[in-house]
CSV table of C-alpha atoms and ligand atoms in Angstrom, one decimal:
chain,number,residue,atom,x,y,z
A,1,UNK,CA,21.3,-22.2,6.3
A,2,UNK,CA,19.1,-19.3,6.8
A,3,UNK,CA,17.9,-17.0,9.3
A,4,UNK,CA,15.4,-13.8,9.9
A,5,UNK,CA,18.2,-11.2,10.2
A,6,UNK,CA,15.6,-8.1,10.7
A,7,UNK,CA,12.5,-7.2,11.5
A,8,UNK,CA,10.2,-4.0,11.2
A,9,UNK,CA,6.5,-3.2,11.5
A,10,UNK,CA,3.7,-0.1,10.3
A,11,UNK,CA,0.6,0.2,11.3
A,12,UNK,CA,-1.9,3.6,9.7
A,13,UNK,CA,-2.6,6.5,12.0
A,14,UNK,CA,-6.1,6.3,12.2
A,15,UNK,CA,-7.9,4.3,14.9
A,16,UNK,CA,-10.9,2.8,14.9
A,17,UNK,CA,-12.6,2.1,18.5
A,18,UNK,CA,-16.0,-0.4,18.7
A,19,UNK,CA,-18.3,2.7,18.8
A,20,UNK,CA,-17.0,4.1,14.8
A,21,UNK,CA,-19.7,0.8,13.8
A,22,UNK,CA,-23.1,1.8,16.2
A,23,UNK,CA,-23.6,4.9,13.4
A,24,UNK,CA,-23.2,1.8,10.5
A,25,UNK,CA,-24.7,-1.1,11.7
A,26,UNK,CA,-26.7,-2.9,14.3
A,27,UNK,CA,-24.0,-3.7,16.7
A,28,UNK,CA,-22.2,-2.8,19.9
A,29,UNK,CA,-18.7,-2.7,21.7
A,30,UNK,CA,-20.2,-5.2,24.4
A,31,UNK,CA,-20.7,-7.7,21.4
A,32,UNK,CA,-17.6,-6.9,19.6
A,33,UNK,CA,-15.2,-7.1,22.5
A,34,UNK,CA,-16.6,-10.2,24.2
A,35,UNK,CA,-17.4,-12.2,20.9
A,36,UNK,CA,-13.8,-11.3,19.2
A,37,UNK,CA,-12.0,-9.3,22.1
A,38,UNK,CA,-11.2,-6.5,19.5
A,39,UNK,CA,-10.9,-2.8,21.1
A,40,UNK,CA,-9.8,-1.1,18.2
A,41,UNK,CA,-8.1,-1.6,14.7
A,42,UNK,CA,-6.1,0.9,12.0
A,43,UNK,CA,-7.9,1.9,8.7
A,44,UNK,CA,-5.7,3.0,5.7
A,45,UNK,CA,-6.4,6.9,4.4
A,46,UNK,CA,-8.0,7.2,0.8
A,47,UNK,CA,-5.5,6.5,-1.5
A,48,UNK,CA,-2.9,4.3,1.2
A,49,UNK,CA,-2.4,1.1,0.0
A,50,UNK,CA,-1.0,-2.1,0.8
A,51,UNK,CA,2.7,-1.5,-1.3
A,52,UNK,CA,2.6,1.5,1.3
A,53,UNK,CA,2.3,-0.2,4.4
A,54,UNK,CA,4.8,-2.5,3.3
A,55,UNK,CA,7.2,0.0,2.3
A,56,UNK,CA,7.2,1.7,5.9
A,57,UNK,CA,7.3,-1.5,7.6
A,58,UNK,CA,10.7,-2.2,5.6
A,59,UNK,CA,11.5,1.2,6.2
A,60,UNK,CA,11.3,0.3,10.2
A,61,UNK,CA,13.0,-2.8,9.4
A,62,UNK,CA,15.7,-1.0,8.0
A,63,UNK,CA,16.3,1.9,10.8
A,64,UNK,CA,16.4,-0.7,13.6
A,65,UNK,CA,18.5,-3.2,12.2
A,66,UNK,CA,20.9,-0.8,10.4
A,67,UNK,CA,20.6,-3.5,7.3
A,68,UNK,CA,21.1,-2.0,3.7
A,69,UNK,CA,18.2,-3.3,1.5
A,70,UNK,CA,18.4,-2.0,-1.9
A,71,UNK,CA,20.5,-5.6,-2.6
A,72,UNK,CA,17.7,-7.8,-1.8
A,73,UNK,CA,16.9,-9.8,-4.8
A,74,UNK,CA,13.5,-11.3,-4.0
A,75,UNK,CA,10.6,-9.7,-2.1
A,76,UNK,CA,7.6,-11.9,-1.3
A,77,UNK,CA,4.5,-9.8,-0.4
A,78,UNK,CA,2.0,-12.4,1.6
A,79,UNK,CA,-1.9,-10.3,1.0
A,80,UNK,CA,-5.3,-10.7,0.9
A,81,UNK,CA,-5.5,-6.6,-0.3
A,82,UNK,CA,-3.2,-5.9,-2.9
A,83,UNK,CA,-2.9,-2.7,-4.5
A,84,UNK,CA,-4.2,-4.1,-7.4
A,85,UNK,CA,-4.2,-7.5,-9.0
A,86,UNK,CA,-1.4,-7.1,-11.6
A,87,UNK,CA,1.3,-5.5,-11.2
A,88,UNK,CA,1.8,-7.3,-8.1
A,89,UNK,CA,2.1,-5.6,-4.9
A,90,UNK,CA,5.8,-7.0,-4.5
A,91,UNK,CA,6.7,-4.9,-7.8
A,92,UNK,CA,5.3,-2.1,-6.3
A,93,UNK,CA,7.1,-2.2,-3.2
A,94,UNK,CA,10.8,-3.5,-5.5
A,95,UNK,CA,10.0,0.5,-7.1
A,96,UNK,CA,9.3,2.6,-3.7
A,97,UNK,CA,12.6,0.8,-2.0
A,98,UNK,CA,14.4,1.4,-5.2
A,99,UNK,CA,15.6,-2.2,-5.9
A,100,UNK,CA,17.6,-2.4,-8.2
A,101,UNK,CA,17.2,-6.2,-9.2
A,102,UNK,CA,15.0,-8.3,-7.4
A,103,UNK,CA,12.6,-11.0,-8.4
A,104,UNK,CA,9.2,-9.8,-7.2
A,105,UNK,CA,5.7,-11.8,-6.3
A,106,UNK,CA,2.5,-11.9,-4.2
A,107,UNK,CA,1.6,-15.2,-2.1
A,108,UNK,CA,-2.2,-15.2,-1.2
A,109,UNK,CA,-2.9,-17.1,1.6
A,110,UNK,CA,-5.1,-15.0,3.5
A,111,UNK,CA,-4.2,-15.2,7.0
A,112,UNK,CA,-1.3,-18.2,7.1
A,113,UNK,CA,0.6,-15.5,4.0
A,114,UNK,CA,3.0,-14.9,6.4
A,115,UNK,CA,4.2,-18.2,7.6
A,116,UNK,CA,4.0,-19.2,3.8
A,117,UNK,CA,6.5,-16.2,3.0
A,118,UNK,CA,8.9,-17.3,5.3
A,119,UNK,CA,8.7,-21.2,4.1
A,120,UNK,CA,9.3,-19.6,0.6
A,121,UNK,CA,12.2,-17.6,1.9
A,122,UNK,CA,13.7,-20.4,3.5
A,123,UNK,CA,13.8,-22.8,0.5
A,124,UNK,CA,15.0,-19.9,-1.7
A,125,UNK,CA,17.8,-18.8,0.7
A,126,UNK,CA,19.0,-22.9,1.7
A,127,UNK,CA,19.1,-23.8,-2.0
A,128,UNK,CA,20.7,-20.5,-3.4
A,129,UNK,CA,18.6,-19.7,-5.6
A,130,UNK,CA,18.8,-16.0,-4.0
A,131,UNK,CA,20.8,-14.7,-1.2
A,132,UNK,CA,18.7,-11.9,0.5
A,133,UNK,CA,14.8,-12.0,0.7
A,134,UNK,CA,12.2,-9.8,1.8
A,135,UNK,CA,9.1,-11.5,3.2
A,136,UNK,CA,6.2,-8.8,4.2
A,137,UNK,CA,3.0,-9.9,5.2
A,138,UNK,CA,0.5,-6.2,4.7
A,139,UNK,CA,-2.8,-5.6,4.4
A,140,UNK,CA,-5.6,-2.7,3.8
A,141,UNK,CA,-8.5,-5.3,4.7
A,142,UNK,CA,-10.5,-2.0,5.0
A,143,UNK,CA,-10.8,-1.5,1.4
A,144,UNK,CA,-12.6,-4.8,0.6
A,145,UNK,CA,-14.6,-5.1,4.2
A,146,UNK,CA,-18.7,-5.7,3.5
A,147,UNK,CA,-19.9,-2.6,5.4
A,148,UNK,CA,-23.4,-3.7,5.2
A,149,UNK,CA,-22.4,-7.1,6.9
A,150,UNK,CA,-22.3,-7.1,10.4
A,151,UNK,CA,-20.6,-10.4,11.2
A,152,UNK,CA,-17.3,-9.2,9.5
A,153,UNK,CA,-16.9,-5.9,9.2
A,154,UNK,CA,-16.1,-5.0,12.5
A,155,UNK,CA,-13.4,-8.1,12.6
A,156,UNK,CA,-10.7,-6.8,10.3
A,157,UNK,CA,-8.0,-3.7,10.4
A,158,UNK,CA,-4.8,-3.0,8.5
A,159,UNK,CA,-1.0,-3.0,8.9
A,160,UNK,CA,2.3,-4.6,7.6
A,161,UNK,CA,5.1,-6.6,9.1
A,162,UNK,CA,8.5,-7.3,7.6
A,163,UNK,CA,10.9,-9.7,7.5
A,164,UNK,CA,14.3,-10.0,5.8
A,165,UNK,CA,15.8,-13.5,5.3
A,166,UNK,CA,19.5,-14.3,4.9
A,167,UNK,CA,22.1,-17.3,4.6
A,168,UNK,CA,23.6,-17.6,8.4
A,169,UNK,CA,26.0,-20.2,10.0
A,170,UNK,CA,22.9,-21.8,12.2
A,171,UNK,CA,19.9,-22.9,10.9
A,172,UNK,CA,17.0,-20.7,12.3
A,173,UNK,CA,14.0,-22.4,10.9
A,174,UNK,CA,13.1,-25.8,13.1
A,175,UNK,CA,10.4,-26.9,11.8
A,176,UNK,CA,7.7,-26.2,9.3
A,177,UNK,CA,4.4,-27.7,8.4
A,178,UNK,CA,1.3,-26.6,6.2
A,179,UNK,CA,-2.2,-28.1,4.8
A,180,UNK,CA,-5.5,-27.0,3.5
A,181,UNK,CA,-8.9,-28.1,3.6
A,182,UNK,CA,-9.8,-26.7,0.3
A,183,UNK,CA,-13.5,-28.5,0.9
A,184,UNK,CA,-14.7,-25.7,3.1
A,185,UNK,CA,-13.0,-22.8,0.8
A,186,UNK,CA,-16.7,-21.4,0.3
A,187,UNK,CA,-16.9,-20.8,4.0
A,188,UNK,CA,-14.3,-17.7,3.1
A,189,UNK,CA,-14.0,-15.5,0.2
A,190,UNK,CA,-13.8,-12.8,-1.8
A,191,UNK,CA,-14.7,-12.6,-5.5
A,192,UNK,CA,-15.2,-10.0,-8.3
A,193,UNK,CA,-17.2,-13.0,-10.5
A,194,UNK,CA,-19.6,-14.7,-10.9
A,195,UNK,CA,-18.9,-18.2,-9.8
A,196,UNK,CA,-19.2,-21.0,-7.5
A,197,UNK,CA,-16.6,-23.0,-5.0
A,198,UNK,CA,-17.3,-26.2,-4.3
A,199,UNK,CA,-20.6,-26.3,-6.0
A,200,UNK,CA,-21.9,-23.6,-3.5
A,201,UNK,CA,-23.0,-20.0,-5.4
A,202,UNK,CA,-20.9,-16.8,-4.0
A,203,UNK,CA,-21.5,-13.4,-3.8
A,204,UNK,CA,-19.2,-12.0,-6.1
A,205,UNK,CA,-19.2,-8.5,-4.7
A,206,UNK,CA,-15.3,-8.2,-4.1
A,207,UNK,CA,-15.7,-8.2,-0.6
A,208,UNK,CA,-14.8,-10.6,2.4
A,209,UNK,CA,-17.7,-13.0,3.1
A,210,UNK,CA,-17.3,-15.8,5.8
A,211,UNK,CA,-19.3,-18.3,7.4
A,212,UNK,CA,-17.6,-17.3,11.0
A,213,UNK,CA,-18.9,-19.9,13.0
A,214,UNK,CA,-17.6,-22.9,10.7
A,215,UNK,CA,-13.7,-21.1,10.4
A,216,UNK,CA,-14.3,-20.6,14.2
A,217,UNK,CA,-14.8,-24.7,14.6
A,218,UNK,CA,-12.2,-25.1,12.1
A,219,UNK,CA,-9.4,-23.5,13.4
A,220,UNK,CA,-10.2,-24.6,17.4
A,221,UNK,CA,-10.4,-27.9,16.1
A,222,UNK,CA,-7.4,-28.2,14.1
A,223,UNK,CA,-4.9,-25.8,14.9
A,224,UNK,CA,-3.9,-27.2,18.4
A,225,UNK,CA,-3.0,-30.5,16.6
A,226,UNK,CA,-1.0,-29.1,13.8
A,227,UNK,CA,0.9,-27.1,16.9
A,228,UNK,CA,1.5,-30.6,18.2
A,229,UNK,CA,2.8,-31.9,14.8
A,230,UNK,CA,5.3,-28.8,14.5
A,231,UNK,CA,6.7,-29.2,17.8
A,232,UNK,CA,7.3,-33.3,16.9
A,233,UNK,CA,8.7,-32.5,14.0
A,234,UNK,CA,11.1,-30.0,15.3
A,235,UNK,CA,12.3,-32.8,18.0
A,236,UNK,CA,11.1,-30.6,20.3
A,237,UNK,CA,8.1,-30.2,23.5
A,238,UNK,CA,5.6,-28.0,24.2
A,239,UNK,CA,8.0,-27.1,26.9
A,240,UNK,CA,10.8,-25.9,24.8
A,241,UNK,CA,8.8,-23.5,22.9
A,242,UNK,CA,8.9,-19.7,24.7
A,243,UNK,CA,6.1,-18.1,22.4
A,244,UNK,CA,3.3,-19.5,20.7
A,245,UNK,CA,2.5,-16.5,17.8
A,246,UNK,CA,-0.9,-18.3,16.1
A,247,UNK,CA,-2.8,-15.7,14.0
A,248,UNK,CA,-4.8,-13.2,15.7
A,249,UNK,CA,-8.3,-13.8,14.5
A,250,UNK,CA,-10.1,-13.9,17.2
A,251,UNK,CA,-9.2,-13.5,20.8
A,252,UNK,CA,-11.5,-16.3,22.3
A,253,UNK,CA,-9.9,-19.0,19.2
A,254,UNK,CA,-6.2,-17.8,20.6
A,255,UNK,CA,-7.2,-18.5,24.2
A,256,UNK,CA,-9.1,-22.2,22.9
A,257,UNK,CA,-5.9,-23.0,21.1
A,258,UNK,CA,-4.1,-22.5,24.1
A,259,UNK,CA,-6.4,-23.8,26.4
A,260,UNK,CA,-6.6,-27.1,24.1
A,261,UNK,CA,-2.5,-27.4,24.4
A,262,UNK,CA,-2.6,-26.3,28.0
A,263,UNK,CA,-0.1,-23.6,27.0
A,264,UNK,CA,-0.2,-20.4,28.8
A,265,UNK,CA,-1.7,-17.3,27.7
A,266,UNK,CA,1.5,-15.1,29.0
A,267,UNK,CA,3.5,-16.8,26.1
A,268,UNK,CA,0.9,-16.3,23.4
A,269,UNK,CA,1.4,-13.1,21.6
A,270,UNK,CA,-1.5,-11.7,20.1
A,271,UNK,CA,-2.4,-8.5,18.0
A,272,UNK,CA,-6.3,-8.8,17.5
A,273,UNK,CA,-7.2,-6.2,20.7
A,274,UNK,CA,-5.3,-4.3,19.4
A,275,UNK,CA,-5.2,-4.2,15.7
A,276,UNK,CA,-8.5,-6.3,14.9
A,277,UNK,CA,-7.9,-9.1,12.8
A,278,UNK,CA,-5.1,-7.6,10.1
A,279,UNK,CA,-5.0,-11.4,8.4
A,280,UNK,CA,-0.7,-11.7,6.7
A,281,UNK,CA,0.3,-8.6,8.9
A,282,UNK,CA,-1.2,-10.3,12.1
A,283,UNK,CA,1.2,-12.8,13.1
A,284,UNK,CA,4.5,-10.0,12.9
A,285,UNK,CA,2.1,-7.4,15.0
A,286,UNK,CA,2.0,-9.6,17.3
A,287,UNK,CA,5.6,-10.2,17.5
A,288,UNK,CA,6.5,-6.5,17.3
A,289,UNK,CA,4.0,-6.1,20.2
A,290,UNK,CA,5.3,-8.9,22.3
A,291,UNK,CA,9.0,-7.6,21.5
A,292,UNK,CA,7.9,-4.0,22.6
A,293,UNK,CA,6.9,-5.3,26.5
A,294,UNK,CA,9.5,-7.6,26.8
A,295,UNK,CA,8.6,-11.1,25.7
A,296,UNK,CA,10.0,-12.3,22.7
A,297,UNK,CA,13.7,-11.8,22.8
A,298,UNK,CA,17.1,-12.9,21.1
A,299,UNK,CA,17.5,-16.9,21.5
A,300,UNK,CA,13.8,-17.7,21.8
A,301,UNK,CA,12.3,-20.3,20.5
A,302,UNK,CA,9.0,-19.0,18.6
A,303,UNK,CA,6.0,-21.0,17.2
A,304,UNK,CA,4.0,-19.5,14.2
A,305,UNK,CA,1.3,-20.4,12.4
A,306,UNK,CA,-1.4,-18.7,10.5
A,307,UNK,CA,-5.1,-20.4,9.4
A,308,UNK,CA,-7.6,-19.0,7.2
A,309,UNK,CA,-9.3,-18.7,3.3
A,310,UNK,CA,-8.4,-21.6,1.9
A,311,UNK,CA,-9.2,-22.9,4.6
A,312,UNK,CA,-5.5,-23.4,4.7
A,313,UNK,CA,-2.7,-23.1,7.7
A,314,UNK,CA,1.3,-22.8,7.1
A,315,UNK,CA,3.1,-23.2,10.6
A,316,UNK,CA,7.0,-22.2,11.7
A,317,UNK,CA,9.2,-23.2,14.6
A,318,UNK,CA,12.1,-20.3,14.4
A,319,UNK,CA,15.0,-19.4,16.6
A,320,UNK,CA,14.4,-15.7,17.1
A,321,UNK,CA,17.7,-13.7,16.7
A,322,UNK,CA,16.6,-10.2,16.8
B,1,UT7,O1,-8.9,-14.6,9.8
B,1,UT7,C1,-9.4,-15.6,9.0
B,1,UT7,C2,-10.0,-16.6,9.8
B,1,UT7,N1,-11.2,-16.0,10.4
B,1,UT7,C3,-11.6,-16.4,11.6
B,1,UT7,O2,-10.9,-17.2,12.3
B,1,UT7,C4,-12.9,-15.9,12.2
B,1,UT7,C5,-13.6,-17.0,12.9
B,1,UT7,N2,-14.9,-16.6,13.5
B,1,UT7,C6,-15.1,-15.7,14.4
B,1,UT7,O3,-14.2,-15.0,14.9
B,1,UT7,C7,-16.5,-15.6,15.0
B,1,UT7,O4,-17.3,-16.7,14.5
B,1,UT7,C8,-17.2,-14.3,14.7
B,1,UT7,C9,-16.6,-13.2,15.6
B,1,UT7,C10,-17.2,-13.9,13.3
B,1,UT7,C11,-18.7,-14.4,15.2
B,1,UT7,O5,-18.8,-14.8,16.5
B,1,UT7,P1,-19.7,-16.0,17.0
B,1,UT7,O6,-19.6,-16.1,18.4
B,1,UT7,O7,-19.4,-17.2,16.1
B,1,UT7,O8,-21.1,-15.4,16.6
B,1,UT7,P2,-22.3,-16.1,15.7
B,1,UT7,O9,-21.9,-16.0,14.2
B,1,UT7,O10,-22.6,-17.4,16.2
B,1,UT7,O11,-23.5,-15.1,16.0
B,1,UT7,C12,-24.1,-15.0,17.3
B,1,UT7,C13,-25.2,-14.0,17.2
B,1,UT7,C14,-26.1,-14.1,16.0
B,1,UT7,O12,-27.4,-13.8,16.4
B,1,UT7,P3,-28.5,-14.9,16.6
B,1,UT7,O13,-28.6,-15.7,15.4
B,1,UT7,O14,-27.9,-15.7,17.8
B,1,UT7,O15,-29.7,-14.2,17.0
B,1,UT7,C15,-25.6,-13.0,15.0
B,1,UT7,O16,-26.6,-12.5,14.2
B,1,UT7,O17,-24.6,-12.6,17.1
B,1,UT7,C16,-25.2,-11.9,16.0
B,1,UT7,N3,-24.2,-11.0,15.5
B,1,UT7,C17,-24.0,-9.8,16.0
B,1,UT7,N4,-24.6,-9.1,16.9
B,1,UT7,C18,-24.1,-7.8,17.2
B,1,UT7,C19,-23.3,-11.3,14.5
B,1,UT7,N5,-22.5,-10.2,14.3
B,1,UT7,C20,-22.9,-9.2,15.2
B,1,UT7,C21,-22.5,-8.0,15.5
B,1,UT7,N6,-23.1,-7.3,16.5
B,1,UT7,N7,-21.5,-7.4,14.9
């Protein structure tokens, strides 16, 4: 049986309000904050990458939990942003911690990385294949944003959550669920080639591109029901869930999702005012952030699930215990 055991977040020192993209592009912080109800994101220096982040969110992990991590023997690192394609960012992040032996590899699954992680962590951990696993979710979106595109630019910031997954005596994990609609994948994207998806010809200029308005449908028009599925599957009701965490793209999809479930607000954490849209690292902002002001606590019952490229979603009912 398995359980998240500690928990630690980073986020880069500089901030970046509405006003840093009037200079760049034809925008505004009206538009910005009532389309997406982003205030302001982090942006990685020159020369911080994603391994980075990660290795100071573990690095938080580790001073407020007290846990030793140099024994972990797999770390998952769940990115859209790696530091580079090969080595993976994991590998990176096994040499900063100085790991000794630890199996190391990178889950891309834009935005629903996370949840992914932690599926991966729990399989590995219940069948005992390995014992102690680090699951971080990081990003430095900043480095591959379209600067000359102004429906996505001002969307996306950086930061890094961590996780650390271990055999307990309970089960933590409730519930999990996952799917993808790999028919709208060219709706978003990021490619260095030449190519096509789905028959449809991309831009292959390494950046993000999305159609926002059909992931916007998307995820209002789906998410709410895979929520319903979770909580089913878990044995459980909407009512026995305290926190709904769903991936903070966009404030005004958060409040349809809830507003679909007739679920609160209050109990849905969120990290996108704050943070912008930070993709694998958004769902464990959110936590921290909801941890910080007193709402998620030890014995909770938490909801995750993250959506995006792919399009794909993973989801999580977990028993928090931090
Ligand atoms: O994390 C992965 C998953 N991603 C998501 O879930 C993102 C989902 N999509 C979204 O969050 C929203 O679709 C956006 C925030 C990207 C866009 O908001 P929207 O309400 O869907 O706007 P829109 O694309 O329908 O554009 C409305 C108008 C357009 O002008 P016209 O055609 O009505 O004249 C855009 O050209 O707003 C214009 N516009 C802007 N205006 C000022 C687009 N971007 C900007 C901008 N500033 N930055």
């Amino acid at each position: 049986m398995s359980q998240i055991t500690a928990f630690g977040t980073y986020v880069p020192e500089k901030i970046i309000n509405n006003h840093y993209f009037e200079n760049l592009i034809d925008t505004n912080d009206e538009w910005i904050l009532s389309r997406t109800g982003i205030r302001t994101r982090r942006f990685a220096k020159d020369g911080e990458y994603t391994s980075d982040l990660s290795y100071k969110a573990v690095q938080d992990l580790v001073s407020k939990s007290g846990k030793e991590v140099k024994d972990v023997d797999f770390i998952i690192i769940c990115t859209t942003s790696p530091d580079q394609p090969m080595p993976n960012s994991a590998s990176r992040l096994q040499y900063k911690l100085g790991v000794e032996n630890a199996g190391c590899n990178d889950i891309y699954a834009a935005c629903a990385g996370f949840v992914y992680g932690l599926q991966m962590a729990h399989g590995f951990v219940n069948s005992g294949i390995y014992q102690k696993v680090l699951v971080v979710g990081a990003e430095t979106l900043s480095k591959i944003i379209d600067m000359d595109d102004r429906t996505s630019c001002i969307l996306f910031g950086d930061g890094a959550g961590a996780a650390l997954i271990e055999p307990g005596e309970d089960e933590h994990f409730l519930a999990f669920n996952s799917g993808t609609n790999g028919d709208l994948g060219h709706d978003l994207y990021l490619s260095h080639k030449k190519n096509s998806i789905n028959g449809v010809g991309i831009n292959p200029n390494g950046r993000i591109i999305q159609n926002g308005r059909s992931v916007f449908k998307w995820a209002v028009g789906n998410i709410p029901n895979k929520i319903r599925d979770l909580v089913e599957k878990a044995g459980l009701t909407l009512d026995d869930i305290d926190h709904i965490v769903p991936h903070s793209a966009n404030l005004r999809i958060i409040e349809a999702i809830a507003k679909s479930l007739d679920y609160p607000m209050e109990k849905v954490p969120e990290s996108v005012t704050e943070f912008g849209n930070t993709s694998s690292a958004s769902i464990p902002l959110a936590i921290a952030k909801s941890m910080q002001t007193g709402g998620i606590k030890k014995g909770d019952t938490v909801l995750m699930i993250g959506f995006g490229g792919g399009l794909t979603f993973a989801g999580t009912i977990v028993k928090w215990n931090i």
